[in-house]
């Protein structure tokens, strides 16, 4: 269903080369697992508006950087 409203892009943040051109267009992130979601990653996504986290806790998300946006 969501595919009708948004383009789904799978990206592993452990990849050494993030797809920077693609990241510039992202408005929302669904984080599955406990990958670190840092201010540096958020800086690559100037249109980022929402971060959704599947799991328990948010220690791996830079909440201060997210709130400043």
PDB file of C-alpha atoms in Angstrom, residues 2-66:
ATOM      1  CA  UNK A   2       2.673   2.504   0.875  1.00  0.00           C
ATOM      2  CA  UNK A   3       4.264   1.948  -2.523  1.00  0.00           C
ATOM      3  CA  UNK A   4       1.263   3.788  -4.000  1.00  0.00           C
ATOM      4  CA  UNK A   5       2.165   6.939  -2.055  1.00  0.00           C
ATOM      5  CA  UNK A   6       5.938   6.814  -1.738  1.00  0.00           C
ATOM      6  CA  UNK A   7       9.046   5.394  -3.305  1.00  0.00           C
ATOM      7  CA  UNK A   8      10.629   2.771  -1.032  1.00  0.00           C
ATOM      8  CA  UNK A   9      14.423   2.823  -1.024  1.00  0.00           C
ATOM      9  CA  UNK A  10      16.442   0.279   0.916  1.00  0.00           C
ATOM     10  CA  UNK A  11      19.831   1.432   2.094  1.00  0.00           C
ATOM     11  CA  UNK A  12      22.200  -0.173   4.554  1.00  0.00           C
ATOM     12  CA  UNK A  13      23.953   2.592   6.510  1.00  0.00           C
ATOM     13  CA  UNK A  14      26.955   0.298   6.894  1.00  0.00           C
ATOM     14  CA  UNK A  15      27.655   0.717   3.170  1.00  0.00           C
ATOM     15  CA  UNK A  16      30.871   2.739   2.846  1.00  0.00           C
ATOM     16  CA  UNK A  17      29.465   4.969   0.088  1.00  0.00           C
ATOM     17  CA  UNK A  18      26.038   6.397   0.883  1.00  0.00           C
ATOM     18  CA  UNK A  19      23.996   7.233  -2.223  1.00  0.00           C
ATOM     19  CA  UNK A  20      24.190  10.992  -1.614  1.00  0.00           C
ATOM     20  CA  UNK A  21      22.124  12.049  -4.647  1.00  0.00           C
ATOM     21  CA  UNK A  22      19.307   9.773  -3.531  1.00  0.00           C
ATOM     22  CA  UNK A  23      19.569  10.758   0.129  1.00  0.00           C
ATOM     23  CA  UNK A  24      18.981  14.417  -0.770  1.00  0.00           C
ATOM     24  CA  UNK A  25      15.422  13.534  -1.814  1.00  0.00           C
ATOM     25  CA  UNK A  26      14.397  11.521   1.261  1.00  0.00           C
ATOM     26  CA  UNK A  27      11.612  12.922   3.437  1.00  0.00           C
ATOM     27  CA  UNK A  28      11.094   9.990   5.796  1.00  0.00           C
ATOM     28  CA  UNK A  29      13.181   7.177   7.254  1.00  0.00           C
ATOM     29  CA  UNK A  30      12.076   3.832   8.638  1.00  0.00           C
ATOM     30  CA  UNK A  31      14.928   2.527  10.779  1.00  0.00           C
ATOM     31  CA  UNK A  32      14.844  -1.224  11.357  1.00  0.00           C
ATOM     32  CA  UNK A  33      17.413  -2.379  13.843  1.00  0.00           C
ATOM     33  CA  UNK A  34      19.785  -0.280  15.829  1.00  0.00           C
ATOM     34  CA  UNK A  35      21.811   1.400  13.120  1.00  0.00           C
ATOM     35  CA  UNK A  36      23.207   4.691  14.331  1.00  0.00           C
ATOM     36  CA  UNK A  37      21.233   7.558  12.866  1.00  0.00           C
ATOM     37  CA  UNK A  38      23.539  10.510  13.367  1.00  0.00           C
ATOM     38  CA  UNK A  39      23.430  14.220  12.627  1.00  0.00           C
ATOM     39  CA  UNK A  40      25.852  13.529   9.772  1.00  0.00           C
ATOM     40  CA  UNK A  41      23.316  11.224   8.104  1.00  0.00           C
ATOM     41  CA  UNK A  42      20.549  13.749   8.698  1.00  0.00           C
ATOM     42  CA  UNK A  43      22.705  16.419   7.038  1.00  0.00           C
ATOM     43  CA  UNK A  44      22.715  14.273   3.890  1.00  0.00           C
ATOM     44  CA  UNK A  45      18.890  14.451   3.905  1.00  0.00           C
ATOM     45  CA  UNK A  46      17.906  18.138   3.844  1.00  0.00           C
ATOM     46  CA  UNK A  47      14.233  17.261   3.190  1.00  0.00           C
ATOM     47  CA  UNK A  48      14.015  14.800   6.104  1.00  0.00           C
ATOM     48  CA  UNK A  49      10.810  15.333   8.086  1.00  0.00           C
ATOM     49  CA  UNK A  50      10.226  12.098  10.002  1.00  0.00           C
ATOM     50  CA  UNK A  51      12.216   9.204  11.475  1.00  0.00           C
ATOM     51  CA  UNK A  52      10.310   6.045  12.330  1.00  0.00           C
ATOM     52  CA  UNK A  53      12.074   3.468  14.470  1.00  0.00           C
ATOM     53  CA  UNK A  54      11.164  -0.211  14.704  1.00  0.00           C
ATOM     54  CA  UNK A  55      12.415  -1.543  17.995  1.00  0.00           C
ATOM     55  CA  UNK A  56      12.937  -0.544  21.579  1.00  0.00           C
ATOM     56  CA  UNK A  57      14.764   2.606  22.558  1.00  0.00           C
ATOM     57  CA  UNK A  58      16.198   5.505  20.631  1.00  0.00           C
ATOM     58  CA  UNK A  59      19.759   5.582  21.935  1.00  0.00           C
ATOM     59  CA  UNK A  60      21.044   5.097  18.392  1.00  0.00           C
ATOM     60  CA  UNK A  61      19.235   8.181  17.046  1.00  0.00           C
ATOM     61  CA  UNK A  62      20.695  11.636  17.572  1.00  0.00           C
ATOM     62  CA  UNK A  63      17.536  13.106  19.066  1.00  0.00           C
ATOM     63  CA  UNK A  64      18.990  16.573  19.567  1.00  0.00           C
ATOM     64  CA  UNK A  65      19.901  16.817  15.881  1.00  0.00           C
ATOM     65  CA  UNK A  66      16.449  15.545  14.923  1.00  0.00           C
TER      66      UNK A  66
END
